[in-house]
Coordinates of C-alpha atoms in Angstrom, one line a residue:
Chain S
M1 CA 20.2 -0.5 -31.0
P2 CA 19.2 -2.0 -27.7
D3 CA 17.9 -5.5 -27.5
S4 CA 14.1 -5.5 -28.3
H5 CA 13.3 -8.7 -26.4
R6 CA 15.1 -7.8 -23.3
I7 CA 15.0 -3.9 -23.1
V8 CA 12.9 -2.1 -25.5
L9 CA 9.6 -4.0 -25.4
P10 CA 9.7 -4.6 -21.6
S11 CA 10.4 -0.9 -21.1
R12 CA 7.7 0.1 -23.3
A13 CA 5.3 -2.0 -21.4
F14 CA 6.5 -0.8 -18.1
F15 CA 5.9 2.8 -18.9
L16 CA 2.6 2.3 -20.8
S17 CA 1.2 0.3 -17.9
W18 CA 2.4 3.1 -15.6
R19 CA 0.7 5.8 -17.8
D20 CA -2.5 3.9 -18.5
Q21 CA -3.0 1.6 -15.5
T22 CA -1.2 2.7 -12.4
L23 CA -1.2 6.5 -12.6
P24 CA -5.1 6.6 -13.0
A25 CA -5.3 4.0 -10.2
R26 CA -3.4 6.2 -7.9
R27 CA -5.4 9.3 -8.7
A28 CA -8.7 7.4 -8.2
A29 CA -7.6 5.9 -4.9
L30 CA -6.6 9.3 -3.5
D31 CA -9.6 11.0 -4.6
D32 CA -11.7 8.2 -3.1
A33 CA -9.8 8.3 0.2
V34 CA -10.4 12.2 0.4
A35 CA -14.1 11.8 -0.6
H36 CA -14.6 9.1 2.0
F37 CA -13.3 11.5 4.6
E38 CA -15.3 14.6 3.4
E39 CA -18.5 12.6 3.2
L40 CA -18.4 11.7 6.9
E41 CA -21.1 13.1 9.1
A42 CA -20.4 15.2 12.0
D43 CA -21.4 12.4 14.4
T44 CA -19.4 9.7 12.8
D45 CA -17.6 7.6 15.2
P46 CA -14.1 9.1 16.1
G47 CA -12.5 5.8 15.3
F48 CA -13.8 5.5 11.8
R49 CA -12.9 9.1 11.3
D50 CA -9.4 8.4 12.3
M51 CA -9.2 5.5 10.0
A52 CA -10.4 7.7 7.2
V53 CA -7.8 10.4 7.9
L54 CA -5.2 7.3 7.8
G55 CA -6.8 6.3 4.5
V56 CA -6.0 9.5 2.9
I57 CA -2.4 9.4 4.3
G58 CA -2.1 5.9 3.1
E59 CA -3.3 6.8 -0.5
A60 CA -1.2 10.0 -0.5
L61 CA 2.1 8.5 0.4
Q62 CA 1.9 5.5 -2.1
P63 CA 2.9 7.8 -5.0
L64 CA 5.8 9.1 -2.9
E65 CA 7.0 5.5 -2.5
D66 CA 6.4 4.8 -6.2
L67 CA 8.5 8.0 -7.2
S68 CA 11.1 6.7 -4.9
Y69 CA 11.3 3.5 -6.7
L70 CA 11.4 5.0 -10.2
G71 CA 13.9 7.7 -9.1
T72 CA 16.3 5.0 -7.5
G73 CA 15.8 2.8 -10.5
W74 CA 17.1 5.4 -13.0
D75 CA 19.7 6.5 -10.5
R76 CA 21.3 3.2 -9.7
P77 CA 20.4 0.9 -12.6
Y78 CA 21.7 -2.7 -12.8
R79 CA 24.4 -2.9 -15.4
G80 CA 23.8 -5.0 -18.4
I81 CA 20.0 -5.3 -18.0
A82 CA 17.1 -3.0 -18.7
T83 CA 16.9 0.1 -16.4
Y84 CA 13.2 -0.5 -15.2
V85 CA 14.3 -3.7 -13.4
R86 CA 16.0 -1.9 -10.6
A87 CA 12.4 -0.1 -10.0
T88 CA 11.1 -3.5 -9.5
T89 CA 13.3 -4.5 -6.7
Y90 CA 12.0 -4.1 -3.3
T91 CA 14.1 -3.2 -0.3
R92 CA 13.0 -1.9 3.2
S93 CA 15.2 1.1 2.6
T94 CA 14.5 2.2 -0.8
A95 CA 11.8 5.0 0.0
T96 CA 13.5 6.5 3.0
N97 CA 17.0 6.5 1.4
F98 CA 15.6 8.2 -1.7
W99 CA 13.7 10.9 0.1
Q100 CA 16.7 11.6 2.3
E101 CA 19.3 11.7 -0.3
S102 CA 17.5 13.0 -3.6
P103 CA 17.2 16.5 -2.5
K104 CA 21.0 16.6 -2.1
W105 CA 21.7 15.1 -5.5
D106 CA 23.9 17.1 -7.7
D107 CA 22.7 18.6 -11.0
A108 CA 23.9 15.6 -13.0
R109 CA 21.8 13.2 -11.1
L110 CA 19.0 15.3 -11.3
D111 CA 19.3 15.6 -15.1
V112 CA 19.3 11.8 -15.2
F113 CA 16.1 11.8 -12.9
A114 CA 14.5 14.5 -15.3
G115 CA 15.3 12.4 -18.4
L116 CA 17.6 15.2 -19.6
A117 CA 20.7 13.0 -19.3
G118 CA 21.6 9.2 -19.4
R119 CA 24.0 6.9 -18.0
D120 CA 26.4 5.3 -20.4
P121 CA 25.7 1.5 -20.1
E122 CA 29.3 0.5 -20.2
T123 CA 30.8 3.1 -18.1
D124 CA 27.8 4.5 -15.9
V125 CA 29.0 8.0 -16.8
I126 CA 26.3 10.6 -16.9
V127 CA 26.0 12.1 -20.4
P128 CA 23.7 15.1 -20.9
L129 CA 21.4 14.7 -23.8
T130 CA 22.8 17.9 -25.4
E131 CA 26.2 16.3 -25.6
A132 CA 24.7 13.2 -26.9
F133 CA 23.2 15.2 -29.7
A134 CA 26.6 16.6 -30.5
S135 CA 28.2 13.2 -30.5
H136 CA 25.7 12.0 -33.0
G137 CA 26.3 15.0 -35.3
I138 CA 23.2 16.9 -34.5
S139 CA 24.0 20.6 -34.4
L140 CA 21.9 22.9 -32.5
E141 CA 21.5 26.8 -33.3
P142 CA 23.1 28.7 -30.5
E143 CA 19.5 30.1 -29.6
V144 CA 18.2 26.6 -29.2
Q145 CA 21.2 25.6 -27.2
E146 CA 20.7 28.6 -24.8
A147 CA 16.9 27.7 -24.4
L148 CA 17.9 24.1 -23.7
Y149 CA 20.3 24.9 -21.0
A150 CA 17.9 27.5 -19.5
A151 CA 15.1 24.9 -19.3
R152 CA 17.5 22.3 -17.9
A153 CA 18.7 24.6 -15.1
A154 CA 15.2 25.6 -14.3
T155 CA 14.3 21.8 -14.1
T156 CA 17.0 21.1 -11.6
D157 CA 16.1 24.0 -9.6
R158 CA 12.6 23.2 -9.3
L159 CA 13.0 19.4 -8.9
R160 CA 15.4 20.0 -6.0
R161 CA 12.9 22.2 -4.3
L162 CA 10.1 19.9 -4.7
L163 CA 12.1 16.9 -3.8
R164 CA 13.1 18.7 -0.6
G165 CA 9.4 19.5 0.3
L166 CA 8.2 16.0 -0.5
G167 CA 11.1 14.5 1.5
K168 CA 9.9 16.3 4.5
D169 CA 6.4 15.2 3.9
W170 CA 7.6 11.6 3.7
K171 CA 9.4 11.8 7.1
Q172 CA 6.3 13.6 8.7
F173 CA 3.7 11.1 7.5
S174 CA 5.6 7.7 7.3
P175 CA 4.7 6.7 10.8
Y176 CA 0.9 7.1 10.0
F177 CA 1.5 5.5 6.7
L178 CA 3.0 2.4 8.3
A179 CA 0.4 2.3 10.9
Y180 CA -2.5 2.4 8.5
K181 CA -0.9 -0.4 6.2
H182 CA 0.2 -2.6 9.1
G183 CA -2.5 -3.3 11.5
G184 CA -4.6 -0.1 11.3
L185 CA -2.8 1.0 14.5
A186 CA -4.9 4.3 15.1
I187 CA -5.0 4.8 18.9
N188 CA -8.6 4.2 20.4
R189 CA -9.9 7.5 21.4
D190 CA -12.7 6.0 23.5
D191 CA -10.1 4.4 25.9
T192 CA -7.4 7.1 25.9
G193 CA -6.8 10.8 26.0
F194 CA -3.7 13.1 25.8
V195 CA -2.8 15.3 28.8
T196 CA 0.4 17.3 29.4
D197 CA 3.6 15.7 30.7
H198 CA 3.2 17.2 34.3
V199 CA -0.1 15.4 35.1
E200 CA 0.4 12.7 37.5
E201 CA -3.4 12.0 38.3
L202 CA -6.4 12.3 36.3
R203 CA -9.0 14.5 37.9
D204 CA -12.4 15.9 36.6
A205 CA -10.7 19.3 35.9
T206 CA -7.6 17.8 34.0
P207 CA -7.6 19.4 30.5
W208 CA -7.5 17.0 27.7
H209 CA -5.7 17.6 24.3
E210 CA -7.2 16.3 21.2
P211 CA -4.7 15.3 18.3
S212 CA -5.9 15.3 14.7
I213 CA -4.6 11.8 14.5
A214 CA -2.6 9.4 16.9
V215 CA -1.2 6.0 16.2
W216 CA 0.8 3.3 17.8
T217 CA 4.0 3.0 15.7
R218 CA 5.5 -0.1 14.4
G219 CA 7.9 -2.1 16.7
G220 CA 11.3 -1.0 17.0
R221 CA 10.8 2.6 16.8
K222 CA 12.1 4.7 19.8
Q223 CA 8.8 6.5 20.1
E224 CA 5.9 4.2 20.9
L225 CA 3.4 6.5 19.5
Q226 CA 3.0 9.4 16.9
A227 CA 0.4 12.1 17.1
D228 CA -0.3 15.4 15.6
F229 CA -1.6 18.3 17.5
N230 CA -0.8 21.2 15.0
L231 CA -3.5 20.7 12.4
S232 CA -7.2 19.9 12.3
Q233 CA -8.1 16.7 10.6
A234 CA -9.5 18.5 7.6
E235 CA -6.1 20.4 7.3
L236 CA -4.2 17.2 7.7
V237 CA -6.3 15.5 5.0
R238 CA -5.6 18.6 2.7
Y239 CA -2.0 18.8 3.3
G240 CA -1.4 15.1 2.9
A241 CA -3.5 14.8 -0.3
G242 CA -1.6 17.7 -1.7
A243 CA 1.6 15.9 -1.2
G244 CA 0.2 12.8 -2.8
R245 CA -1.1 14.8 -5.9
L246 CA 2.3 16.5 -6.3
A247 CA 4.0 13.2 -6.4
I248 CA 1.5 11.9 -8.9
D249 CA 2.4 15.0 -11.0
L250 CA 6.0 14.4 -10.8
I251 CA 5.4 10.7 -11.8
D252 CA 3.3 11.9 -14.8
A253 CA 6.4 14.1 -15.9
F254 CA 8.7 11.2 -15.2
L255 CA 6.8 8.9 -17.5
D256 CA 6.4 11.7 -20.1
S257 CA 10.1 12.2 -20.1
R258 CA 10.7 8.4 -21.0
L259 CA 7.8 7.5 -23.1
A260 CA 8.9 9.8 -26.0
V261 CA 11.9 7.4 -26.5
V262 CA 10.0 4.1 -26.4
E263 CA 7.2 5.2 -28.3
T264 CA 9.6 6.4 -31.2
F265 CA 10.0 2.7 -32.2
E266 CA 7.5 0.9 -34.6
F267 CA 7.0 -2.9 -33.9
D268 CA 5.5 -5.6 -36.0
E269 CA 3.1 -8.1 -34.2
A270 CA 6.1 -10.2 -33.4
G271 CA 7.8 -7.5 -31.5
E272 CA 10.6 -6.7 -34.0
V273 CA 11.4 -3.1 -34.7
V274 CA 10.4 -2.2 -38.2
G275 CA 10.6 1.5 -38.0
I276 CA 11.6 4.7 -36.1
K277 CA 9.0 7.6 -35.9
P278 CA 10.0 11.2 -35.3
M279 CA 10.3 12.2 -31.7
Q280 CA 9.5 15.2 -29.6
L281 CA 11.7 15.2 -26.4
P282 CA 9.4 16.6 -23.7
W283 CA 12.3 18.9 -22.5
T284 CA 10.1 21.2 -20.6
T285 CA 7.6 18.5 -19.1
W286 CA 8.6 19.4 -15.5
L287 CA 8.1 23.1 -15.7
R288 CA 5.2 25.5 -15.3
E289 CA 4.8 28.5 -17.3
Q290 CA 6.4 30.8 -14.7
D291 CA 9.6 28.6 -14.4
L292 CA 11.0 29.9 -17.8
D293 CA 11.3 33.1 -19.8
D294 CA 8.8 33.7 -22.3
R295 CA 11.5 33.8 -25.0
Y296 CA 12.7 30.3 -24.1
W297 CA 9.1 29.0 -24.2
K298 CA 8.7 30.4 -27.8
R299 CA 12.0 28.7 -28.8
L300 CA 11.5 25.4 -27.1
G301 CA 7.6 24.8 -26.7
R302 CA 7.3 21.2 -25.5
G303 CA 10.8 20.5 -26.6
P304 CA 13.0 19.7 -29.6
R305 CA 11.7 17.4 -32.4
I306 CA 13.8 14.8 -33.8
T307 CA 13.4 13.2 -37.3
W308 CA 15.4 10.2 -38.4
I309 CA 16.7 10.2 -41.9
A310 CA 17.7 6.9 -43.6
E311 CA 21.1 6.7 -45.1
E312 CA 21.5 7.2 -48.8
A313 CA 21.7 3.9 -50.7
V314 CA 25.2 3.2 -52.1
I315 CA 25.1 2.4 -55.8
E316 CA 27.6 -0.3 -56.7
E317 CA 29.4 0.3 -60.1
Chain F
M1 CA 2.2 15.3 26.1
Q2 CA 1.4 11.9 27.4
L3 CA -1.1 9.3 26.7
A4 CA -3.6 8.5 29.4
F5 CA -5.8 5.3 29.6
T6 CA -9.4 6.0 30.6
V7 CA -10.8 2.4 30.3
K8 CA -11.9 1.0 33.7
H9 CA -11.0 -2.5 34.8
H10 CA -11.0 -4.3 38.2
D11 CA -7.7 -6.0 37.9
W12 CA -4.9 -4.3 36.0
E13 CA -2.4 -7.0 37.1
Y14 CA -4.7 -9.5 35.0
I15 CA -4.6 -7.0 32.1
E16 CA -0.7 -6.8 32.2
Q17 CA -0.5 -10.7 32.4
R18 CA -2.6 -10.8 29.2
G19 CA -0.7 -8.5 27.0
G20 CA -1.0 -5.0 28.6
I21 CA -3.5 -2.0 28.4
E22 CA -2.2 -0.8 24.9
L23 CA -3.3 -4.1 23.4
L24 CA -6.6 -4.1 25.2
T25 CA -7.5 -0.7 24.1
H26 CA -6.5 -1.7 20.5
L27 CA -8.7 -4.7 20.5
R28 CA -11.5 -2.8 22.0
G29 CA -11.2 -0.4 19.0
A30 CA -11.5 -3.1 16.4
A31 CA -15.2 -2.5 15.3
T32 CA -14.7 0.9 13.7
R33 CA -11.4 -0.3 12.1
V34 CA -13.3 -3.3 10.6
E35 CA -16.2 -1.0 9.4
F36 CA -13.7 1.3 7.8
R37 CA -11.6 -1.6 6.0
R38 CA -14.9 -3.0 4.7
S39 CA -16.2 0.3 3.4
S40 CA -13.1 1.1 1.7
I41 CA -13.0 -2.1 -0.2
E42 CA -16.6 -1.6 -1.2
R43 CA -15.8 1.9 -2.4
A44 CA -12.9 0.7 -4.4
Y45 CA -14.9 -2.2 -5.9
A46 CA -17.8 0.3 -6.8
R47 CA -15.2 2.5 -8.8
F48 CA -14.0 -0.7 -10.4
A49 CA -17.4 -1.9 -11.5
T50 CA -18.6 1.5 -12.8
A51 CA -15.4 1.6 -15.0
D52 CA -15.9 -1.8 -16.2
A53 CA -19.4 -1.2 -17.1
E54 CA -18.4 2.0 -18.8
E55 CA -15.9 -0.1 -20.9
R56 CA -13.0 2.2 -20.1
S57 CA -9.6 0.9 -21.3
E58 CA -8.5 -2.5 -20.0
A59 CA -5.4 -1.0 -18.2
E60 CA -7.6 1.5 -16.5
V61 CA -10.1 -0.8 -15.4
G62 CA -7.4 -3.3 -14.3
G63 CA -5.7 -0.5 -12.3
L64 CA -8.9 0.1 -10.3
G65 CA -9.2 -3.7 -9.8
L66 CA -5.5 -3.5 -8.2
V67 CA -6.8 -0.7 -5.8
V68 CA -9.4 -3.3 -4.7
V69 CA -6.6 -6.0 -4.3
Q70 CA -4.5 -3.5 -2.3
R71 CA -7.3 -2.7 0.2
A72 CA -8.6 -6.4 0.6
L73 CA -5.0 -7.3 1.4
L74 CA -4.8 -4.6 4.0
A75 CA -7.7 -6.4 5.7
A76 CA -6.0 -9.8 5.3
E77 CA -2.8 -8.5 6.9
D78 CA -4.8 -7.2 9.9
L79 CA -6.1 -10.7 10.4
G80 CA -2.7 -12.3 9.8
G81 CA -1.2 -9.9 12.3
L82 CA -3.7 -11.0 14.9
L83 CA -3.1 -14.6 14.2
H84 CA 0.7 -14.0 14.5
A85 CA 0.2 -12.1 17.7
F86 CA -1.8 -14.7 19.7
R87 CA 0.3 -17.7 18.8
G88 CA 3.3 -16.4 21.0
D89 CA 4.2 -14.5 24.0
D90 CA 4.0 -10.6 24.1
P91 CA 1.2 -10.3 21.7
W92 CA 1.5 -6.5 21.5
Q93 CA 4.9 -6.4 20.4
R94 CA 4.4 -9.3 18.0
L95 CA 1.4 -7.4 16.5
R96 CA 3.5 -4.3 15.7
K97 CA 6.5 -6.2 14.4
T98 CA 5.0 -8.4 11.7
T99 CA 6.9 -9.4 8.8
I100 CA 5.5 -11.3 5.7
P101 CA 7.0 -14.6 6.9
D102 CA 5.2 -14.0 10.1
L103 CA 2.0 -13.5 8.4
D104 CA 2.3 -16.5 6.4
A105 CA 3.1 -18.5 9.4
G106 CA 0.1 -17.1 11.3
Y107 CA -2.2 -18.2 8.5
D108 CA -0.3 -21.6 8.1
W109 CA -0.8 -22.2 11.8
A110 CA -4.5 -21.4 11.8
L111 CA -5.3 -23.7 9.0
A112 CA -2.9 -26.6 10.1
R113 CA -4.0 -26.3 13.8
P114 CA -7.5 -24.9 13.8
E115 CA -8.4 -26.3 17.3
E116 CA -5.4 -24.6 18.8
A117 CA -5.9 -21.4 16.8
F118 CA -9.5 -21.0 17.8
A119 CA -8.6 -21.6 21.4
E120 CA -5.5 -19.2 21.4
A121 CA -6.6 -16.5 19.0
F122 CA -10.6 -16.6 19.2
C123 CA -10.7 -17.5 22.8
L124 CA -13.0 -20.5 22.1
A125 CA -13.9 -22.7 25.0
D126 CA -13.8 -26.5 24.7
E127 CA -15.6 -29.2 26.6
H128 CA -12.8 -29.5 29.2
I129 CA -13.0 -25.8 30.1
L130 CA -16.9 -26.0 30.2
R131 CA -16.6 -28.9 32.7
E132 CA -14.1 -27.0 34.8
E133 CA -16.7 -24.3 34.9
G134 CA -19.0 -26.6 36.5
L135 CA -21.6 -26.9 33.7
T136 CA -23.7 -30.0 33.5
N137 CA -24.0 -32.3 30.6
R138 CA -27.4 -31.0 29.8
V139 CA -26.0 -27.6 29.2
I140 CA -22.8 -28.8 27.6
G141 CA -24.3 -30.6 24.9
P142 CA -26.0 -27.4 23.3
L143 CA -23.0 -25.4 24.1
M144 CA -21.0 -27.9 22.1
D145 CA -23.4 -27.7 19.3
L146 CA -22.9 -23.9 19.1
R147 CA -19.3 -24.3 19.3
G148 CA -19.3 -26.7 16.2
R149 CA -21.4 -24.3 14.1
E150 CA -19.1 -21.4 15.0
I151 CA -16.0 -23.5 14.1
T152 CA -17.6 -24.3 10.6
R153 CA -18.4 -20.8 10.2
W154 CA -14.9 -19.5 11.1
S155 CA -13.1 -22.2 9.2
R156 CA -14.9 -21.2 6.0
M157 CA -14.1 -17.3 6.8
L158 CA -10.5 -18.3 7.5
G159 CA -10.2 -20.5 4.4
N160 CA -11.2 -17.4 2.1
A161 CA -9.0 -15.0 4.1
A162 CA -6.0 -17.5 3.8
N163 CA -6.7 -18.0 0.1
L164 CA -6.7 -14.2 -0.4
W165 CA -3.4 -13.8 1.5
H166 CA -1.5 -16.7 -0.1
T167 CA -2.8 -16.0 -3.7
L168 CA -2.3 -12.2 -3.6
H169 CA 0.2 -10.9 -1.0
G170 CA 3.1 -10.9 -3.4
V171 CA 0.9 -8.7 -5.8
A172 CA -0.3 -6.5 -3.1
K173 CA 3.4 -5.9 -1.8
A174 CA 4.2 -4.9 -5.2
T175 CA 1.3 -2.4 -5.4
M176 CA 2.7 -1.0 -1.9
H177 CA 6.3 -0.7 -3.0
G178 CA 6.7 0.9 -6.3
F179 CA 3.8 -0.6 -8.0
P180 CA 5.8 -2.7 -10.7
V181 CA 2.8 -4.1 -12.2
F182 CA 2.5 -4.7 -16.0
A183 CA -1.1 -4.2 -17.5
G184 CA -2.1 -7.5 -19.1
T185 CA -2.9 -5.7 -22.3
Y186 CA 0.6 -4.6 -22.7
V187 CA 2.0 -8.1 -21.9
F188 CA -0.2 -10.0 -24.1
D189 CA -1.4 -7.8 -27.0
P190 CA 1.1 -7.2 -29.8
P191 CA 3.8 -6.2 -29.8
G192 CA 4.1 -7.6 -26.3
A193 CA 6.5 -7.0 -23.5
G194 CA 9.5 -9.1 -24.6
E195 CA 10.8 -11.3 -21.7
V196 CA 8.4 -10.1 -19.3
G197 CA 5.8 -12.1 -21.1
A198 CA 8.0 -14.9 -22.2
G199 CA 6.3 -18.3 -21.3
L200 CA 3.2 -16.7 -20.0
R201 CA -0.4 -17.0 -21.3
P202 CA -3.2 -14.7 -21.0
S203 CA -5.7 -15.4 -18.3
P204 CA -8.5 -17.6 -19.3
F205 CA -10.8 -15.2 -17.3
G206 CA -9.9 -12.2 -19.4
R207 CA -8.3 -9.1 -17.8
C208 CA -5.2 -9.6 -15.8
A209 CA -2.0 -8.0 -14.8
I210 CA 1.4 -9.3 -14.1
A211 CA 3.4 -8.0 -11.0
A212 CA 7.2 -8.3 -11.3
S213 CA 9.3 -8.7 -8.2
S214 CA 13.1 -8.6 -8.6
R215 CA 15.8 -9.7 -6.0
E216 CA 19.4 -9.4 -6.1
R217 CA 21.3 -12.7 -5.3
D218 CA 25.1 -12.7 -5.5
R219 CA 25.8 -11.3 -9.0
E220 CA 22.2 -12.2 -10.4
V221 CA 19.1 -10.2 -10.5
R222 CA 16.0 -12.7 -10.5
T223 CA 12.6 -11.4 -11.5
D224 CA 9.6 -13.4 -10.4
R225 CA 6.3 -12.7 -12.4
L226 CA 3.1 -12.9 -10.4
P227 CA -0.2 -12.9 -12.4
V228 CA -3.5 -11.5 -10.9
R229 CA -7.0 -11.9 -12.3
L230 CA -8.7 -8.6 -12.8
D231 CA -11.9 -9.7 -14.6
Q232 CA -15.2 -8.7 -12.9
Q233 CA -15.6 -12.0 -11.0
G234 CA -12.1 -12.2 -9.9
V235 CA -12.1 -8.6 -8.5
A236 CA -15.5 -9.5 -6.9
T237 CA -14.0 -12.4 -5.2
W238 CA -11.0 -10.4 -3.9
A239 CA -13.2 -7.8 -2.6
R240 CA -15.5 -10.4 -0.9
W241 CA -12.7 -12.2 0.8
G242 CA -11.2 -8.9 1.9
K243 CA -14.3 -8.1 3.7
V244 CA -14.6 -11.5 5.1
A245 CA -11.0 -11.1 6.4
A246 CA -11.9 -7.8 8.1
R247 CA -15.0 -9.2 9.8
L248 CA -12.9 -12.1 11.1
A249 CA -10.3 -10.0 12.4
G250 CA -13.1 -8.0 14.1
E251 CA -14.5 -11.0 15.8
L252 CA -11.1 -12.2 16.9
S253 CA -10.4 -8.8 18.5
A254 CA -13.9 -8.6 20.0
N255 CA -13.6 -12.1 21.7
Q256 CA -10.0 -11.2 22.9
A257 CA -11.2 -7.8 24.3
E258 CA -14.4 -9.2 25.9
S259 CA -12.3 -12.2 27.6
R260 CA -10.0 -9.6 29.2
M261 CA -12.7 -7.2 30.3
G262 CA -14.8 -10.1 31.8
G263 CA -11.8 -11.9 33.3
Y264 CA -12.3 -15.3 31.4
A265 CA -10.0 -17.0 29.1
A266 CA -12.5 -18.6 26.9
T267 CA -16.1 -18.5 25.8
I268 CA -18.7 -19.9 23.4
P269 CA -20.2 -17.3 20.9
L270 CA -24.1 -17.3 21.0
R271 CA -24.5 -16.4 17.4
F272 CA -26.3 -19.5 16.5
I273 CA -28.4 -19.7 19.6
S274 CA -31.7 -19.4 17.6
R275 CA -30.9 -22.6 15.8
L276 CA -31.1 -24.6 19.1
S277 CA -34.4 -26.3 20.3
P278 CA -36.5 -24.1 22.7
D279 CA -35.4 -26.2 25.7
E280 CA -31.7 -26.3 24.8
R281 CA -31.9 -22.4 24.3
S282 CA -33.5 -22.1 27.9
L283 CA -30.8 -24.2 29.3
V284 CA -28.1 -22.2 27.8
E285 CA -29.8 -18.7 28.7
A286 CA -30.2 -19.9 32.4
A287 CA -26.6 -21.0 32.6
L288 CA -25.6 -17.5 31.4
T289 CA -27.8 -15.7 33.8
E290 CA -26.4 -17.8 36.8
R291 CA -22.9 -17.0 35.7
E292 CA -23.6 -13.2 35.4
D293 CA -25.2 -13.2 38.7
S294 CA -22.4 -15.0 40.6

């Protein structure tokens, strides 16, 4: 039984805070940013409009960064202390490293991310939950096992695909995200314009090109500025917000996969464990209806239900 | 594709000496940047206030308060970045390479050496400069009165912005890098949060949250816990100070931009000119007209 004071209670508070405080805040902030952009009048100053676009990107990329910290926390936990602590450790490279590497993770690491496997705290070896069941004497009917394996395979497939897509979004939007957070570095359209590379002198007939957004990059980057000429502002907002909402949905599933465990404990007011409730493992929380065969959905539903049975009392003669 | 500059100026060498054209265009674009930052803070506060009035869960309302904190601190960072930029050479590079220690130092500098900060960052003229411009005592007196009033105003605004930055930049950083923030209700209401809440007491003002910031040091992991007020009055203060920081960043930028466009290093803002006596006001206005005509 893990230490209540150091591990169980802090982890419980961490996940419940995420579920009830942070996720609603991220949703509200992103919805507000999109509404702010969509409410702009046609004659709104272009500079304000640019900041509104950056505002959407800013709120959309935050959940991608959040997910990177959660994913990193469970992929590389500190040994000997609660797993969530790694997710509270800032480094400059956490988000970038996660989004570069996670799409290439093997199945075992994705299982851990999905909550379908855990790391042995002593050896750091990844143990699938299905094996953990067996080692604790929980036997599963063959049909149930087959359904669990099918759901697990569908989950890693889906996650790998989604993480790859969000990784590309992170790379594409990062310069705008940083420009928004650190100085509001949108390029001033009143004083500038984009022309093709061969233009050496501006004339009346020189054609100008309007980006959907253009920013000065943070110092140290090879490129002094970053601009998008492929999408309209509305398209960029829609695309960026979509990435943010997907990240929020993945965080929701991440939390769901962990909360089942922490919420299985009953505590007294002093924080001592006084009982264990039945638990339903949200085995299919990452999946949509079309990701799994109907027969497996019928077998699994949301996931296997675990009921704890107290040992029989030993009667001394 | 390349970026072309369309702003017109009579002396580009002067602009290069004063930090370059990129910096000039960025400073000239401050007004809409400021307006947006203020608007986004107001919108976040409105959502928080509505949720509070509707008595939604403490955690949910607190989360919306943290959105206010995050947006307010973006404005405080804008100001801190400008202060850092103008206390050294190559302000454009400095502005785009800020770190938290740079921002801390920018605020500390402005609070510890306000005369220097108002001169360097806000382009505020002093008596010596006014005399060098050939102004008479009759005009210098009222101008120094205006200067004093502006310093009082800016000092108050700077104090609020600096308070916001120093109080909350750790919490804001947490909200922007993984959001490791525990809702107060899960820390202080039974069964509690174990070691996360050890030694902490609930905020006397009500709703709060605790940001956790961990660092690896040798073989140890150390976690700092940063409390933040999220009651109605607290969040209203964060919002107000964030908007003040945005406005001050805008005024600094406008002064810097105007000084470059006009070719002068320093000026005295005329915001409080209506507080002068009619005679003093006429003197100041006449001196301005003479300067514009020359």
